[in-house]
Each structure stands twice: as C-alpha cells, then as structure tokens.
Short mmCIF file of C-alpha atoms in Angstrom, two decimals:
data_model
loop_
_atom_site.label_atom_id
_atom_site.label_comp_id
_atom_site.label_asym_id
_atom_site.label_seq_id
_atom_site.Cartn_x
_atom_site.Cartn_y
_atom_site.Cartn_z
CA UNK A 95 -5.41 82.76 114.00
CA UNK A 96 -4.46 81.39 117.36
CA UNK A 97 -2.38 83.61 119.92
CA UNK A 98 0.83 82.13 120.47
CA UNK A 99 2.15 84.64 122.94
CA UNK A 100 5.80 85.11 123.10
CA UNK A 101 8.12 82.98 121.13
CA UNK A 102 9.52 79.92 123.05
CA UNK A 103 13.24 79.58 123.37
CA UNK A 104 15.02 77.25 120.88
CA UNK A 105 15.93 74.21 122.99
CA UNK A 106 18.93 73.45 120.48
CA UNK A 107 20.38 77.08 120.77
CA UNK A 108 22.92 76.11 123.40
CA UNK A 109 23.92 72.80 121.53
CA UNK A 110 24.62 74.08 118.09
CA UNK A 111 27.85 76.12 118.90
CA UNK A 112 29.39 72.95 120.33
CA UNK A 113 32.12 71.28 118.17
CA UNK A 114 31.69 67.59 117.16
CA UNK A 115 33.98 66.36 119.98
CA UNK A 116 32.18 68.08 122.68
CA UNK A 117 28.79 66.89 121.36
CA UNK A 118 29.94 63.22 121.09
CA UNK A 119 31.28 63.66 124.77
CA UNK A 120 28.08 64.78 126.16
CA UNK A 121 26.07 62.20 124.06
CA UNK A 122 28.34 59.34 125.34
CA UNK A 123 28.10 60.59 128.88
CA UNK A 124 24.34 60.88 128.78
CA UNK A 125 24.04 57.52 127.38
CA UNK A 126 26.33 56.01 129.96
CA UNK A 127 24.28 57.72 132.76
CA UNK A 128 21.16 56.10 131.18
CA UNK A 129 22.70 52.66 131.79
CA UNK A 130 23.68 53.51 135.41
CA UNK A 131 20.22 54.56 136.07
CA UNK A 132 18.93 51.22 135.09
CA UNK A 133 21.47 49.56 137.27
CA UNK A 134 19.95 52.07 140.15
CA UNK A 135 16.50 50.60 139.24
CA UNK A 136 17.84 47.13 139.87
CA UNK A 137 19.49 48.17 143.19
CA UNK A 138 16.24 49.76 144.18
CA UNK A 139 14.42 46.44 143.59
CA UNK A 140 16.78 44.83 145.95
CA UNK A 141 16.56 47.66 148.53
CA UNK A 142 12.72 47.34 148.37
CA UNK A 143 12.72 43.54 148.92
CA UNK A 144 15.08 44.14 151.94
CA UNK A 145 12.73 46.65 153.57
CA UNK A 146 9.67 44.29 152.86
CA UNK A 147 11.63 41.31 154.52
CA UNK A 148 12.53 43.52 157.48
CA UNK A 149 8.82 44.56 157.88
CA UNK A 150 9.84 48.25 157.47
CA UNK A 151 7.19 50.87 157.89
CA UNK A 152 4.94 50.94 154.72
CA UNK A 153 5.68 54.37 154.01
CA UNK A 154 9.23 53.65 153.66
CA UNK A 155 8.61 50.67 151.50
CA UNK A 156 6.45 52.71 149.31
CA UNK A 157 9.18 55.28 148.71
CA UNK A 158 11.53 52.79 147.74
CA UNK A 159 9.22 50.87 145.44
CA UNK A 160 8.33 54.04 143.59
CA UNK A 161 12.15 54.71 143.26
CA UNK A 162 12.48 51.55 140.91
CA UNK A 163 10.23 53.30 138.33
CA UNK A 164 11.82 56.65 138.96
CA UNK A 165 15.25 55.21 138.14
CA UNK A 166 13.94 53.92 134.85
CA UNK A 167 12.51 57.40 134.05
CA UNK A 168 15.83 58.94 134.73
CA UNK A 169 17.36 56.32 132.16
CA UNK A 170 14.89 57.72 129.66
CA UNK A 171 15.59 61.34 130.38
CA UNK A 172 19.49 60.72 129.82
CA UNK A 173 18.79 58.83 126.57
CA UNK A 174 16.79 61.79 125.30
CA UNK A 175 19.75 63.86 126.07
CA UNK A 176 22.06 61.72 124.20
CA UNK A 177 19.77 62.03 121.07
CA UNK A 178 19.61 65.87 121.62
CA UNK A 179 23.51 65.94 121.51
CA UNK A 180 23.53 64.01 118.19
CA UNK A 181 23.46 60.28 119.10
CA UNK A 182 21.91 59.08 115.91
CA UNK A 183 22.25 55.29 116.71
CA UNK A 184 20.66 53.32 119.28
CA UNK A 185 21.78 55.19 122.58
CA UNK A 186 19.88 52.58 124.72
CA UNK A 187 22.20 50.62 126.71
CA UNK A 188 21.64 47.26 128.82
CA UNK A 189 22.39 47.76 132.40
CA UNK A 190 25.28 45.51 133.79
CA UNK A 191 24.22 42.94 136.45
CA UNK A 192 24.57 44.54 139.71
CA UNK A 193 26.51 43.06 142.67
CA UNK A 194 24.68 42.88 145.88
CA UNK A 195 26.92 43.93 148.69
CA UNK A 196 27.53 41.13 151.26
CA UNK A 197 28.52 41.75 154.82
CA UNK A 198 30.32 38.66 156.35
CA UNK A 199 29.40 37.64 159.77
CA UNK A 200 26.27 39.55 159.84
CA UNK A 201 22.76 37.94 159.85
CA UNK A 202 20.37 38.09 157.08
CA UNK A 203 18.33 40.81 158.82
CA UNK A 204 21.34 42.90 159.60
CA UNK A 205 22.56 42.48 156.05
CA UNK A 206 19.42 44.04 154.76
CA UNK A 207 19.84 47.00 157.04
CA UNK A 208 23.30 47.72 155.78
CA UNK A 209 22.00 47.40 152.14
CA UNK A 210 19.27 50.08 152.51
CA UNK A 211 21.79 52.36 154.37
CA UNK A 212 24.63 51.79 151.90
CA UNK A 213 22.39 52.46 148.77
CA UNK A 214 20.32 55.29 150.28
CA UNK A 215 22.01 57.04 153.01
CA UNK A 216 25.46 56.89 151.35
CA UNK A 217 25.19 56.42 147.69
CA UNK A 218 22.08 58.50 147.02
CA UNK A 219 23.28 61.37 149.09
CA UNK A 220 26.51 61.56 147.25
CA UNK A 221 24.47 61.48 144.08
CA UNK A 222 22.44 64.55 145.07
CA UNK A 223 25.66 66.43 145.54
CA UNK A 224 26.74 65.27 142.03
CA UNK A 225 23.61 66.35 140.54
CA UNK A 226 23.53 69.71 142.45
CA UNK A 227 27.06 70.28 141.15
CA UNK A 228 25.86 69.46 137.45
CA UNK A 229 22.85 71.68 137.88
CA UNK A 230 24.87 74.58 139.20
CA UNK A 231 27.06 75.01 136.11
CA UNK A 232 24.46 74.05 133.35
CA UNK A 233 23.06 76.57 131.06
CA UNK A 234 21.81 74.40 128.49
CA UNK A 235 17.96 74.49 128.94
CA UNK A 236 17.32 70.83 127.69
CA UNK A 237 19.97 69.68 130.20
CA UNK A 238 18.90 71.69 133.08
CA UNK A 239 15.16 70.38 132.97
CA UNK A 240 16.41 66.71 132.95
CA UNK A 241 19.00 67.17 135.74
CA UNK A 242 16.36 69.14 137.93
CA UNK A 243 13.96 66.28 137.54
CA UNK A 244 16.39 63.51 138.47
CA UNK A 245 17.71 65.64 141.46
CA UNK A 246 14.26 66.00 142.97
CA UNK A 247 13.70 62.23 142.89
CA UNK A 248 17.32 61.40 144.19
CA UNK A 249 16.84 63.56 147.30
CA UNK A 250 13.68 61.43 148.09
CA UNK A 251 15.66 58.15 147.36
CA UNK A 252 18.39 59.38 149.79
CA UNK A 253 15.69 60.20 152.43
CA UNK A 254 14.64 56.31 152.50
CA UNK A 255 17.83 55.45 154.31
CA UNK A 256 17.58 58.33 156.65
CA UNK A 257 14.12 57.65 157.50
CA UNK A 258 14.83 53.94 158.04
CA UNK A 259 17.67 54.93 160.30
CA UNK A 260 15.36 57.14 162.32
CA UNK A 261 12.49 54.52 162.50
CA UNK A 262 11.53 52.35 165.47
CA UNK A 263 13.10 49.38 163.73
CA UNK A 264 16.51 50.82 164.55
CA UNK A 265 17.65 50.45 168.08
CA UNK A 266 20.97 50.42 169.82
CA UNK A 267 22.12 47.18 168.42
CA UNK A 268 21.15 48.18 164.84
CA UNK A 269 23.07 51.61 165.52
CA UNK A 270 26.12 49.80 166.70
CA UNK A 271 25.94 47.59 163.56
CA UNK A 272 26.06 50.48 161.39
CA UNK A 273 28.73 52.07 163.29
CA UNK A 274 30.99 48.84 162.75
CA UNK A 275 30.25 49.02 159.04
CA UNK A 276 30.38 52.62 158.28
CA UNK A 277 33.95 53.09 157.21
CA UNK A 278 33.90 49.80 155.10
CA UNK A 279 30.85 51.07 153.52
CA UNK A 280 32.17 54.50 152.92
CA UNK A 281 35.45 53.01 151.52
CA UNK A 282 33.51 50.71 149.12
CA UNK A 283 31.30 53.48 147.78
CA UNK A 284 34.16 55.88 147.35
CA UNK A 285 36.26 53.22 145.53
CA UNK A 286 33.26 52.68 143.23
CA UNK A 287 32.77 56.46 142.86
CA UNK A 288 36.47 57.06 141.92
CA UNK A 289 36.35 54.08 139.50
CA UNK A 290 33.54 55.84 137.75
CA UNK A 291 35.16 59.13 137.76
CA UNK A 292 38.30 57.78 136.32
CA UNK A 293 36.45 56.73 133.15
CA UNK A 294 35.28 60.44 132.43
CA UNK A 295 36.86 62.61 129.70
CA UNK A 296 39.12 65.40 130.87
CA UNK A 297 36.90 67.92 128.92
CA UNK A 298 35.15 70.38 131.13
CA UNK A 299 31.61 70.65 129.80
CA UNK A 300 29.82 71.92 132.87
CA UNK A 301 27.47 74.08 130.81
CA UNK A 302 25.95 70.98 129.47
CA UNK A 303 25.74 68.98 132.56
CA UNK A 304 29.19 67.32 132.45
CA UNK A 305 31.60 68.92 135.08
CA UNK A 306 35.25 68.07 135.22
CA UNK A 307 36.41 64.80 136.94
CA UNK A 308 38.36 66.99 139.61
CA UNK A 309 35.19 69.05 140.32
CA UNK A 310 33.25 65.71 140.85
CA UNK A 311 35.71 64.32 143.11
CA UNK A 312 35.74 67.41 145.27
CA UNK A 313 32.06 67.57 145.37
CA UNK A 314 31.82 63.82 146.28
CA UNK A 315 34.31 64.30 149.22
CA UNK A 316 32.56 67.39 150.54
CA UNK A 317 29.26 65.23 150.45
CA UNK A 318 30.68 62.55 152.53
CA UNK A 319 32.02 65.37 154.99
CA UNK A 320 29.17 67.72 155.06
CA UNK A 321 26.16 65.52 154.47
CA UNK A 322 26.77 61.83 154.94
CA UNK A 323 28.91 61.88 158.21
CA UNK A 324 26.52 64.44 160.06
CA UNK A 325 23.57 62.53 158.92
CA UNK A 326 24.89 59.41 160.64
CA UNK A 327 26.05 61.33 163.62
CA UNK A 328 22.39 62.64 164.12
CA UNK A 329 21.15 59.14 163.84
CA UNK A 330 23.29 58.10 166.72
CA UNK A 331 25.91 56.25 164.67
CA UNK A 332 29.56 56.58 165.66
CA UNK A 333 31.33 58.27 162.98
CA UNK A 334 34.85 59.13 164.66
CA UNK A 335 36.79 56.38 162.63
CA UNK A 336 35.10 57.52 159.33
CA UNK A 337 35.94 61.03 160.15
CA UNK A 338 39.60 60.32 160.60
CA UNK A 339 39.62 58.34 157.33
CA UNK A 340 38.14 61.57 155.59
CA UNK A 341 40.58 63.83 157.31
CA UNK A 342 43.26 61.80 155.98
CA UNK A 343 42.07 62.40 152.48
CA UNK A 344 40.09 59.21 152.01
CA UNK A 345 42.79 56.81 151.22
CA UNK A 346 41.89 53.60 149.26
#
C-alpha cells in the first residue's frame, strides 16, 4: 500500500459554504477576466510588433513576445476558476476586438513608443496593484494559486515598459514625448479602468479574489500615485502635470 503522507486539503472546502448568488458572481467575474486576458494577449502582440519595428533590445522584445502566451494562460486559469465556482456552461468567451491607441501628430516611431509605455508602464503596473489587492484578501486556495501565478507574470509585463524607458533607445526627445503624453495616457487608462470597475457587482467577495469596487478604485489610484508616477520620474519624465491631476482626485 503506497504511503500517501498527510491528507491534502480539499480545494472545494472554501467554495461549498457560498450561497448560489455569491458562486454565480465569482464564476461570472472569473469568466469575464478570462476574456479580458485574451484582449491582453492581443495587446501584447501589438506591443511586440511595436518593439520589433522600433528595433528595441532583443531581451525586451523576448519578454513581450512571451507575454502573449502568458496572457492566454491567464485566460485558461480564470476559466478554470469559473468552472470551480459552478459555471456548468461554456465559460469560454471571445475577446472583443481591441482598439489600438493613436496619438495624433506623432510619428509612427513615436506612436510605437507610447503604445509600449501605455500598455506596460501604466496599465500593467496598475494591474499588478489590483492583483496584489486581490491576493491579499483571498483565502480560497484555488483562487490564491491562480492569482499568484498571474501576478508573477504581470510584474514582468510591467517591467517591459520600464526597461524600454531606461534603454539607450530613449533619449531626451523621447522623454519629452512621454512627458507631453503622460497625462492624456493616464486619463485614458483611468477612464478605461473606471468603466470596468463600474460593471462590477457591489458584493464584497474578497476571500474569493473579488474585492469590492470601492477597494479596487482606491488601489488603482494608489498605484498611479505610488508606483506609476515615481517610475516615470525616475526615468526622467516630467510628472508635475499628472501629479496635479491626481492631487485633484483624477477627474475625468
């Protein structure tokens, strides 16, 4: 008879006590995140092409190329969570077509720089803060494992933007470009994040990876204040205008 060691914890033990509404909420939220991760994969395909076209350092290109597959993996993780919480249908969703940001009056080369910075330095850094918030309140083992894996990848994805900003490809002219566009990029990202937050149910299911909308909003604002702006300042980008906007409460 094989030695099995100590009994493994039941992964469903934290899920069973939930009522039907809470289960449906976590399952629907997970399925929705799965679709958003597929959009992230498409966005990183665009970022990777931008880096290739701008002849970025091959190590940065490699990180971005790997991010495409990692975002698809994240989608699968969230689908598994949707099923664990009782989604007995086909939780798989199609990703909506993504809209590639455009920056009027800039050259194609400069547009590609802003695309990388907007997606990685801003959006992915904010995503890390959201995941850290989610992980900090999660007690369900199956959710903790999934969020931890996604967070580890997203940290690398954010570093793509910061590494590019710190590379020899970015000189004074490029830093000035990012300085001019920083506030419009932050406004656009925050508008997008607030739209997403507004669709979330008011239920606080932090123990299952679904913090309340108000907690997510506070974490997102803190991320811009404590991580995004200091990161740009260290890269030599002017942040005073963006700082004033944040100090005013990040108005739309």
